[in-house]
Amino acid sequence: MILTASLLILLAINVNAQEKFRHQAMFVYNFTRMMAWPQDYQTGDFVIGVFGNSPIANEFNEIAKSRQVGNQRIVVKQFSSIDDISKCHIIYVASNNSRSIAEINQKIKSDKISALVVADNRNALSDGAAVNFVLDGERQRYELSETNAKAVGLTPGSEMTRLASSVK
């Protein structure tokens, strides 16, 4: 009986985590339409990078199968080290790699990459992320740093700003 209850609890946690990543992936997909991308980012593939190991990569791949950003095909790239980071539109930083956000920002600034850095960590905005996911009760929300976005050449649209739980 205890084993069965433990398995059910683990299954419920896994389903909740899966739902969390599904919701976050859809938020990220919606960000693609709420951001003013530089001219040279409006052609070719729309690249979403995942820094570290995260189940959200699977969710991004599912989105990429059936959706586009304007006329751009979505491509998901996995980055396992700072040196691997190359031109992309969005970099999702897995929570277990959140300590690397400042270093990721240094890399994208020095390489002149206009990437929206998205994270899921309490101090992500102060570390340099432009978007950080937060829970508002049971509801998934995000906070936005316009300053961090503009520092890498991106301008959040008014809808993205209006829908954020907080803007810094």
Coordinates of N, CA, C and O in Angstrom, one line a residue:
M1 N 0.8 -1.2 0.0 CA 0.0 0.0 0.0 C 0.9 1.3 0.0 O 0.6 2.2 -0.8
I2 N 1.9 1.3 0.8 CA 2.8 2.5 0.9 C 3.5 2.6 -0.4 O 3.6 3.7 -0.9
L3 N 3.9 1.5 -1.0 CA 4.6 1.6 -2.3 C 3.7 2.1 -3.4 O 4.1 3.0 -4.2
T4 N 2.5 1.7 -3.4 CA 1.5 2.2 -4.4 C 1.3 3.7 -4.2 O 1.3 4.4 -5.2
A5 N 1.1 4.1 -3.0 CA 0.9 5.5 -2.7 C 2.1 6.3 -3.1 O 2.0 7.4 -3.7
S6 N 3.3 5.8 -2.8 CA 4.6 6.5 -3.2 C 4.7 6.6 -4.7 O 5.0 7.7 -5.3
L7 N 4.3 5.6 -5.5 CA 4.4 5.6 -6.9 C 3.4 6.6 -7.5 O 3.7 7.3 -8.4
L8 N 2.2 6.7 -6.9 CA 1.2 7.6 -7.3 C 1.6 9.1 -7.1 O 1.4 10.0 -7.9
I9 N 2.3 9.3 -6.0 CA 2.8 10.7 -5.7 C 3.9 11.0 -6.7 O 3.9 12.1 -7.2
L10 N 4.8 10.1 -7.0 CA 5.9 10.4 -7.9 C 5.3 10.6 -9.3 O 5.7 11.5 -10.1
L11 N 4.3 9.9 -9.7 CA 3.6 10.0 -11.0 C 2.9 11.4 -11.1 O 3.1 12.1 -12.1
A12 N 2.3 11.8 -10.0 CA 1.6 13.1 -10.0 C 2.7 14.2 -10.1 O 2.4 15.2 -10.8
I13 N 3.8 14.1 -9.4 CA 4.8 15.1 -9.5 C 5.4 15.2 -10.9 O 5.6 16.3 -11.4
N14 N 5.6 14.0 -11.5 CA 6.1 14.0 -12.9 C 5.1 14.6 -13.9 O 5.5 15.4 -14.7
V15 N 3.8 14.4 -13.7 CA 2.8 14.9 -14.6 C 2.8 16.5 -14.4 O 2.7 17.2 -15.3
N16 N 2.9 16.9 -13.1 CA 2.9 18.4 -12.9 C 4.1 19.0 -13.5 O 4.0 20.1 -14.0
A17 N 5.3 18.4 -13.4 CA 6.5 18.9 -14.0 C 6.3 19.0 -15.5 O 6.7 19.9 -16.1
Q18 N 5.8 17.9 -16.1 CA 5.5 17.9 -17.5 C 4.6 19.0 -17.9 O 4.9 19.7 -18.9
E19 N 3.5 19.2 -17.2 CA 2.6 20.3 -17.5 C 3.3 21.7 -17.4 O 3.1 22.6 -18.2
K20 N 4.2 21.8 -16.4 CA 4.9 23.0 -16.2 C 5.8 23.3 -17.4 O 5.7 24.5 -17.9
F21 N 6.5 22.4 -17.9 CA 7.3 22.6 -19.1 C 6.5 22.8 -20.3 O 6.9 23.6 -21.2
R22 N 5.4 22.2 -20.4 CA 4.5 22.4 -21.6 C 4.0 23.8 -21.6 O 4.0 24.5 -22.6
H23 N 3.6 24.3 -20.4 CA 3.1 25.7 -20.3 C 4.2 26.7 -20.6 O 4.0 27.7 -21.3
Q24 N 5.4 26.4 -20.0 CA 6.5 27.3 -20.3 C 6.9 27.3 -21.8 O 7.2 28.4 -22.3
A25 N 6.9 26.2 -22.4 CA 7.2 26.1 -23.9 C 6.2 26.9 -24.7 O 6.6 27.6 -25.6
M26 N 4.9 26.9 -24.3 CA 3.9 27.7 -25.0 C 4.1 29.2 -24.8 O 4.0 30.0 -25.7
F27 N 4.5 29.5 -23.5 CA 4.8 30.9 -23.3 C 6.0 31.4 -24.2 O 5.9 32.4 -24.8
V28 N 7.0 30.6 -24.2 CA 8.2 30.9 -25.0 C 7.8 31.1 -26.5 O 8.2 32.0 -27.2
Y29 N 7.0 30.1 -27.0 CA 6.5 30.3 -28.4 C 5.7 31.6 -28.6 O 5.9 32.3 -29.6
N30 N 4.9 32.0 -27.6 CA 4.2 33.2 -27.7 C 5.1 34.4 -27.6 O 4.9 35.5 -28.3
F31 N 6.2 34.3 -26.9 CA 7.2 35.4 -26.8 C 7.7 35.7 -28.2 O 8.1 36.8 -28.5
T32 N 7.8 34.7 -29.1 CA 8.4 34.9 -30.4 C 7.6 35.9 -31.2 O 8.2 36.6 -32.1
R33 N 6.3 36.1 -30.9 CA 5.5 37.1 -31.6 C 5.4 38.4 -30.9 O 4.9 39.4 -31.4
M34 N 5.9 38.4 -29.7 CA 5.8 39.7 -28.9 C 7.1 40.4 -28.7 O 7.2 41.3 -27.9
M35 N 8.1 40.0 -29.5 CA 9.4 40.6 -29.4 C 9.8 41.2 -30.8 O 9.5 40.7 -31.8
A36 N 10.4 42.4 -30.8 CA 10.9 43.0 -32.0 C 12.3 42.4 -32.2 O 13.3 42.7 -31.5
W37 N 12.4 41.6 -33.2 CA 13.7 40.9 -33.6 C 14.5 41.8 -34.5 O 13.9 42.4 -35.4
P38 N 15.8 41.8 -34.4 CA 16.7 42.6 -35.3 C 16.4 42.0 -36.8 O 16.1 40.9 -37.0
Q39 N 16.7 42.9 -37.7 CA 16.4 42.5 -39.2 C 17.1 41.2 -39.6 O 16.4 40.4 -40.2
D40 N 18.3 41.0 -39.2 CA 19.0 39.8 -39.6 C 18.6 38.5 -38.9 O 19.0 37.4 -39.2
Y41 N 17.6 38.7 -38.0 CA 17.0 37.5 -37.3 C 15.7 37.2 -37.8 O 15.0 36.3 -37.3
Q42 N 15.2 37.9 -38.8 CA 13.9 37.7 -39.4 C 13.9 36.8 -40.6 O 12.8 36.6 -41.2
T43 N 15.0 36.2 -41.0 CA 15.1 35.3 -42.1 C 15.8 34.0 -41.6 O 16.5 34.1 -40.6
G44 N 15.7 33.0 -42.3 CA 16.4 31.7 -41.9 C 15.6 31.0 -40.9 O 14.4 31.3 -40.6
D45 N 16.2 30.1 -40.2 CA 15.5 29.3 -39.1 C 15.4 30.2 -37.9 O 16.2 31.0 -37.6
F46 N 14.3 29.9 -37.2 CA 14.1 30.5 -35.9 C 14.7 29.5 -34.8 O 14.1 28.4 -34.7
V47 N 15.8 29.9 -34.2 CA 16.5 28.9 -33.3 C 16.2 29.2 -31.9 O 16.4 30.3 -31.3
I48 N 15.7 28.1 -31.2 CA 15.5 28.1 -29.8 C 16.6 27.2 -29.2 O 16.6 26.0 -29.5
G49 N 17.4 27.8 -28.3 CA 18.5 27.0 -27.7 C 18.1 26.6 -26.3 O 17.4 27.4 -25.6
V50 N 18.5 25.5 -25.9 CA 18.3 25.0 -24.5 C 19.6 24.8 -23.9 O 20.4 24.0 -24.4
F51 N 20.0 25.6 -22.9 CA 21.2 25.4 -22.2 C 21.1 24.5 -21.0 O 20.3 24.8 -20.1
G52 N 21.7 23.4 -21.1 CA 21.6 22.3 -20.0 C 20.6 21.3 -20.4 O 20.0 21.3 -21.5
N53 N 20.3 20.4 -19.5 CA 19.4 19.3 -19.8 C 18.1 19.6 -19.2 O 18.0 19.8 -18.0
S54 N 17.1 19.7 -20.0 CA 15.7 20.0 -19.5 C 14.7 19.3 -20.4 O 14.8 19.3 -21.6
P55 N 13.6 18.8 -19.8 CA 12.5 18.2 -20.5 C 11.8 19.2 -21.4 O 11.1 18.8 -22.3
I56 N 12.1 20.5 -21.2 CA 11.4 21.5 -22.1 C 11.9 21.4 -23.5 O 11.1 21.7 -24.4
A57 N 13.1 20.8 -23.7 CA 13.5 20.6 -25.1 C 12.6 19.8 -25.9 O 12.3 20.0 -27.1
N58 N 12.0 18.7 -25.3 CA 11.0 17.9 -25.9 C 9.8 18.7 -26.3 O 9.2 18.5 -27.3
E59 N 9.4 19.6 -25.4 CA 8.2 20.4 -25.6 C 8.4 21.3 -26.8 O 7.6 21.5 -27.7
F60 N 9.6 21.9 -26.9 CA 10.0 22.8 -28.0 C 10.0 22.0 -29.3 O 9.5 22.5 -30.3
N61 N 10.5 20.8 -29.3 CA 10.5 20.0 -30.5 C 9.1 19.7 -30.9 O 8.8 19.6 -32.1
E62 N 8.2 19.4 -30.0 CA 6.8 19.2 -30.4 C 6.2 20.4 -31.1 O 5.5 20.3 -32.1
I63 N 6.5 21.6 -30.5 CA 6.0 22.8 -31.1 C 6.6 23.0 -32.5 O 5.9 23.4 -33.4
A64 N 7.8 22.7 -32.7 CA 8.5 22.9 -33.9 C 8.0 22.0 -35.0 O 8.1 22.3 -36.2
K65 N 7.4 20.9 -34.7 CA 6.8 20.0 -35.7 C 5.6 20.6 -36.4 O 5.3 20.3 -37.5
S66 N 4.9 21.5 -35.7 CA 3.6 21.9 -36.3 C 3.5 23.5 -36.4 O 2.5 23.9 -36.9
R67 N 4.5 24.2 -35.9 CA 4.3 25.6 -35.9 C 5.6 26.3 -36.5 O 6.7 25.7 -36.6
Q68 N 5.4 27.5 -36.9 CA 6.5 28.4 -37.4 C 6.4 29.7 -36.7 O 5.4 30.0 -36.0
V69 N 7.5 30.5 -36.8 CA 7.5 31.9 -36.4 C 7.5 32.7 -37.6 O 8.5 32.8 -38.3
G70 N 6.3 33.3 -38.0 CA 6.1 33.9 -39.3 C 6.4 32.9 -40.4 O 5.7 31.9 -40.4
N71 N 7.4 33.1 -41.2 CA 7.7 32.2 -42.2 C 9.0 31.4 -41.9 O 9.6 30.8 -42.8
Q72 N 9.4 31.5 -40.6 CA 10.6 30.8 -40.2 C 10.3 29.5 -39.6 O 9.5 29.4 -38.7
R73 N 11.1 28.5 -40.0 CA 11.0 27.2 -39.4 C 11.7 27.2 -38.0 O 12.7 27.8 -37.9
I74 N 11.1 26.6 -37.0 CA 11.6 26.5 -35.7 C 12.6 25.3 -35.6 O 12.3 24.2 -36.0
V75 N 13.8 25.6 -35.1 CA 14.8 24.6 -34.9 C 15.3 24.7 -33.4 O 15.5 25.8 -32.9
V76 N 15.4 23.5 -32.8 CA 15.8 23.5 -31.4 C 17.2 23.0 -31.3 O 17.5 21.9 -31.9
K77 N 18.1 23.7 -30.6 CA 19.5 23.3 -30.4 C 19.7 23.2 -28.9 O 19.2 23.9 -28.1
Q78 N 20.5 22.2 -28.6 CA 21.0 21.9 -27.3 C 22.4 22.5 -27.1 O 23.3 22.2 -27.9
F79 N 22.6 23.3 -26.0 CA 23.9 23.8 -25.7 C 24.3 23.2 -24.4 O 23.6 23.4 -23.4
S80 N 25.4 22.5 -24.3 CA 25.9 21.9 -23.1 C 27.0 22.7 -22.4 O 27.3 22.4 -21.3
S81 N 27.6 23.7 -23.1 CA 28.6 24.5 -22.5 C 28.5 25.9 -23.1 O 27.9 26.1 -24.1
I82 N 29.0 26.9 -22.4 CA 29.0 28.3 -22.8 C 29.6 28.4 -24.2 O 29.1 29.1 -25.1
D83 N 30.7 27.7 -24.5 CA 31.4 27.8 -25.8 C 30.5 27.2 -26.9 O 30.7 27.6 -28.1
D84 N 29.5 26.4 -26.6 CA 28.6 25.8 -27.6 C 27.6 26.9 -28.2 O 27.1 26.7 -29.2
I85 N 27.4 27.9 -27.4 CA 26.3 28.9 -27.7 C 26.7 29.6 -29.0 O 27.8 30.1 -29.2
S86 N 25.7 29.5 -30.0 CA 25.9 30.2 -31.2 C 24.6 31.0 -31.5 O 23.7 31.0 -30.7
K87 N 24.6 31.6 -32.7 CA 23.4 32.5 -33.0 C 22.1 31.8 -32.8 O 21.9 30.7 -33.3
C88 N 21.3 32.4 -32.0 CA 19.9 31.8 -31.8 C 19.0 33.0 -31.3 O 19.5 34.1 -31.0
H89 N 17.7 32.8 -31.4 CA 16.8 33.8 -31.0 C 16.5 33.8 -29.5 O 16.3 34.8 -28.9
I90 N 16.4 32.6 -29.0 CA 16.0 32.4 -27.6 C 16.9 31.4 -26.9 O 17.3 30.4 -27.6
I91 N 17.4 31.6 -25.7 CA 18.1 30.6 -24.9 C 17.3 30.4 -23.7 O 17.2 31.3 -22.8
Y92 N 16.8 29.1 -23.5 CA 16.2 28.7 -22.3 C 17.2 28.1 -21.4 O 17.9 27.1 -21.8
V93 N 17.4 28.6 -20.2 CA 18.4 28.1 -19.3 C 17.7 27.2 -18.3 O 16.9 27.6 -17.5
A94 N 18.1 25.9 -18.3 CA 17.5 24.9 -17.4 C 17.8 25.3 -16.0 O 18.9 25.9 -15.7
S95 N 16.9 25.1 -15.1 CA 17.0 25.6 -13.7 C 18.3 25.0 -13.0 O 18.9 25.7 -12.2
N96 N 18.7 23.8 -13.4 CA 20.0 23.3 -12.8 C 21.2 24.0 -13.3 O 22.3 23.7 -12.9
N97 N 21.1 24.8 -14.3 CA 22.2 25.6 -14.9 C 22.1 27.1 -14.7 O 22.8 27.9 -15.3
S98 N 21.2 27.5 -13.8 CA 20.9 28.9 -13.6 C 22.1 29.7 -13.1 O 22.2 30.9 -13.4
R99 N 23.0 29.0 -12.5 CA 24.2 29.7 -12.0 C 25.1 30.2 -13.2 O 26.0 31.1 -13.0
S100 N 24.8 29.8 -14.4 CA 25.5 30.2 -15.6 C 24.9 31.4 -16.4 O 25.5 31.8 -17.4
I101 N 23.8 32.0 -15.9 CA 23.1 33.0 -16.6 C 24.1 34.2 -16.9 O 24.1 34.7 -18.0
A102 N 24.8 34.7 -15.9 CA 25.7 35.8 -16.1 C 26.7 35.5 -17.2 O 27.0 36.4 -18.0
E103 N 27.3 34.3 -17.1 CA 28.3 33.9 -18.1 C 27.7 33.8 -19.5 O 28.3 34.2 -20.5
I104 N 26.5 33.3 -19.6 CA 25.7 33.2 -20.9 C 25.6 34.6 -21.4 O 25.8 34.9 -22.6
N105 N 25.2 35.6 -20.6 CA 25.0 36.9 -21.0 C 26.3 37.5 -21.5 O 26.3 38.2 -22.5
Q106 N 27.4 37.3 -20.8 CA 28.7 37.7 -21.3 C 29.0 37.2 -22.7 O 29.4 37.9 -23.6
K107 N 28.7 35.9 -22.9 CA 29.0 35.2 -24.2 C 28.2 35.8 -25.3 O 28.7 36.2 -26.4
I108 N 26.9 36.0 -25.1 CA 26.0 36.5 -26.2 C 26.3 38.0 -26.5 O 26.3 38.4 -27.6
K109 N 26.7 38.7 -25.4 CA 27.1 40.1 -25.7 C 28.4 40.2 -26.5 O 28.5 41.0 -27.4
S110 N 29.4 39.4 -26.1 CA 30.7 39.5 -26.7 C 30.6 39.0 -28.2 O 31.3 39.4 -29.1
D111 N 29.7 38.0 -28.4 CA 29.5 37.5 -29.8 C 28.4 38.2 -30.6 O 28.1 37.8 -31.7
K112 N 27.9 39.2 -30.0 CA 26.8 40.1 -30.6 C 25.6 39.2 -31.0 O 25.1 39.3 -32.1
I113 N 25.2 38.3 -30.1 CA 24.0 37.5 -30.3 C 22.8 38.1 -29.6 O 22.8 38.4 -28.4
S114 N 21.8 38.4 -30.4 CA 20.6 39.0 -29.9 C 19.6 37.9 -29.4 O 18.6 37.6 -30.1
A115 N 19.9 37.3 -28.3 CA 19.1 36.2 -27.8 C 18.3 36.5 -26.6 O 18.9 37.1 -25.7
L116 N 17.0 36.2 -26.6 CA 16.2 36.4 -25.4 C 16.6 35.3 -24.4 O 16.4 34.1 -24.6
V117 N 17.1 35.7 -23.2 CA 17.5 34.7 -22.2 C 16.3 34.5 -21.3 O 15.8 35.4 -20.7
V118 N 15.8 33.2 -21.2 CA 14.7 32.8 -20.5 C 15.1 31.8 -19.4 O 15.8 30.9 -19.7
A119 N 14.7 32.0 -18.2 CA 15.1 31.1 -17.1 C 13.9 30.8 -16.2 O 12.8 31.4 -16.3
D120 N 14.1 30.0 -15.2 CA 13.1 29.6 -14.2 C 13.9 29.5 -12.9 O 14.1 28.4 -12.4
N121 N 14.3 30.7 -12.4 CA 15.0 30.7 -11.1 C 14.8 32.0 -10.4 O 14.7 33.1 -11.1
R122 N 14.7 32.0 -9.2 CA 14.4 33.2 -8.4 C 15.2 34.4 -8.7 O 14.7 35.5 -8.8
N123 N 16.5 34.3 -8.9 CA 17.4 35.5 -9.1 C 17.7 35.7 -10.5 O 18.7 36.4 -10.8
A124 N 17.0 35.1 -11.5 CA 17.4 35.1 -12.9 C 17.5 36.5 -13.5 O 18.4 36.8 -14.2
L125 N 16.6 37.4 -13.1 CA 16.6 38.7 -13.7 C 17.8 39.5 -13.2 O 18.5 40.2 -14.0
S126 N 18.1 39.4 -11.9 CA 19.3 40.1 -11.4 C 20.6 39.5 -12.0 O 21.6 40.2 -12.1
D127 N 20.6 38.2 -12.4 CA 21.7 37.6 -13.0 C 21.8 37.9 -14.5 O 22.8 37.6 -15.1
G128 N 20.8 38.5 -15.1 CA 20.9 38.9 -16.5 C 19.9 38.3 -17.4 O 19.8 38.7 -18.6
A129 N 19.0 37.4 -17.0 CA 17.9 36.9 -17.9 C 16.9 38.0 -18.2 O 16.7 39.0 -17.4
A130 N 16.3 38.0 -19.4 CA 15.3 39.0 -19.7 C 13.9 38.5 -19.3 O 13.1 39.3 -19.0
V131 N 13.7 37.2 -19.2 CA 12.4 36.6 -18.8 C 12.7 35.6 -17.7 O 13.6 34.8 -17.8
N132 N 11.9 35.6 -16.7 CA 12.0 34.6 -15.6 C 10.6 34.0 -15.3 O 9.7 34.8 -15.1
F133 N 10.4 32.7 -15.3 CA 9.1 32.1 -15.0 C 8.9 32.1 -13.5 O 9.9 31.8 -12.7
V134 N 7.7 32.4 -13.1 CA 7.3 32.4 -11.7 C 6.0 31.8 -11.5 O 5.2 31.8 -12.5
L135 N 5.7 31.2 -10.4 CA 4.4 30.7 -10.1 C 3.6 31.7 -9.3 O 4.1 32.2 -8.3
D136 N 2.4 31.9 -9.7 CA 1.5 32.8 -8.9 C 0.4 31.9 -8.5 O -0.6 31.6 -9.2
G137 N 0.5 31.3 -7.3 CA -0.3 30.3 -6.8 C -0.1 29.0 -7.6 O 1.0 28.5 -7.7
E138 N -1.1 28.6 -8.4 CA -0.9 27.4 -9.3 C -0.7 27.9 -10.7 O -0.6 27.1 -11.6
R139 N -0.7 29.2 -10.9 CA -0.7 29.8 -12.3 C 0.7 30.1 -12.7 O 1.5 30.8 -12.0
Q140 N 1.1 29.7 -13.9 CA 2.4 30.0 -14.5 C 2.4 31.4 -15.0 O 1.5 31.8 -15.7
R141 N 3.4 32.2 -14.6 CA 3.5 33.6 -15.0 C 4.9 33.9 -15.4 O 5.8 33.0 -15.2
Y142 N 5.2 35.1 -15.8 CA 6.6 35.4 -16.0 C 6.9 36.9 -15.6 O 6.0 37.7 -15.6
E143 N 8.1 37.1 -15.3 CA 8.5 38.5 -15.0 C 9.5 38.9 -16.1 O 10.2 38.0 -16.7
L144 N 9.6 40.2 -16.4 CA 10.3 40.6 -17.6 C 11.3 41.7 -17.2 O 10.9 42.6 -16.4
S145 N 12.5 41.7 -17.7 CA 13.5 42.8 -17.5 C 13.7 43.4 -18.9 O 14.4 42.8 -19.8
E146 N 13.0 44.5 -19.1 CA 13.2 45.2 -20.4 C 14.7 45.7 -20.6 O 15.2 45.6 -21.7
T147 N 15.3 46.0 -19.5 CA 16.7 46.5 -19.5 C 17.6 45.3 -20.0 O 18.5 45.6 -20.9
N148 N 17.4 44.1 -19.5 CA 18.2 43.0 -19.9 C 18.0 42.6 -21.4 O 18.9 42.3 -22.1
A149 N 16.7 42.7 -21.8 CA 16.4 42.5 -23.2 C 17.1 43.5 -24.1 O 17.7 43.1 -25.1
K150 N 16.9 44.7 -23.8 CA 17.5 45.8 -24.6 C 19.0 45.8 -24.6 O 19.6 46.1 -25.6
A151 N 19.6 45.2 -23.6 CA 21.1 45.1 -23.5 C 21.7 44.2 -24.6 O 22.8 44.3 -25.0
V152 N 20.8 43.3 -25.1 CA 21.3 42.4 -26.2 C 20.6 42.7 -27.5 O 20.6 41.9 -28.5
G153 N 20.0 43.9 -27.6 CA 19.4 44.4 -28.9 C 18.0 44.0 -29.2 O 17.5 44.0 -30.3
L154 N 17.2 43.6 -28.1 CA 15.9 43.2 -28.3 C 14.9 44.2 -27.6 O 15.2 44.8 -26.6
T155 N 13.7 44.3 -28.2 CA 12.7 45.2 -27.7 C 11.4 44.4 -27.5 O 10.8 44.0 -28.4
P156 N 11.1 44.2 -26.2 CA 9.8 43.5 -25.9 C 8.6 44.4 -26.4 O 8.6 45.6 -26.2
G157 N 7.6 43.8 -27.0 CA 6.4 44.5 -27.4 C 5.6 44.9 -26.2 O 5.7 44.3 -25.1
S158 N 4.6 45.7 -26.5 CA 3.7 46.2 -25.4 C 2.9 45.1 -24.8 O 2.6 45.1 -23.6
E159 N 2.5 44.1 -25.7 CA 1.7 43.0 -25.2 C 2.5 42.1 -24.2 O 2.0 41.7 -23.2
M160 N 3.8 41.9 -24.5 CA 4.7 41.1 -23.6 C 4.8 41.9 -22.3 O 4.8 41.2 -21.2
T161 N 5.0 43.2 -22.4 CA 5.2 44.0 -21.1 C 3.9 44.0 -20.3 O 3.9 43.8 -19.1
R162 N 2.8 44.1 -21.0 CA 1.5 44.2 -20.3 C 1.1 42.9 -19.6 O 0.6 42.8 -18.5
L163 N 1.5 41.7 -20.2 CA 1.1 40.4 -19.7 C 2.1 39.9 -18.6 O 1.8 39.0 -17.9
A164 N 3.2 40.6 -18.4 CA 4.2 40.2 -17.4 C 3.6 40.4 -16.0 O 2.9 41.4 -15.8
S165 N 4.0 39.5 -15.1 CA 3.5 39.7 -13.7 C 4.3 40.9 -13.1 O 3.8 41.6 -12.2
S166 N 5.5 41.2 -13.5 CA 6.2 42.4 -13.1 C 7.2 42.7 -14.2 O 7.7 41.8 -15.0
V167 N 7.5 44.0 -14.3 CA 8.5 44.5 -15.3 C 9.5 45.3 -14.6 O 9.2 46.2 -13.8
K168 N 10.8 45.0 -14.9 CA 11.9 45.7 -14.3 C 12.8 46.3 -15.3 O 12.8 46.0 -16.5

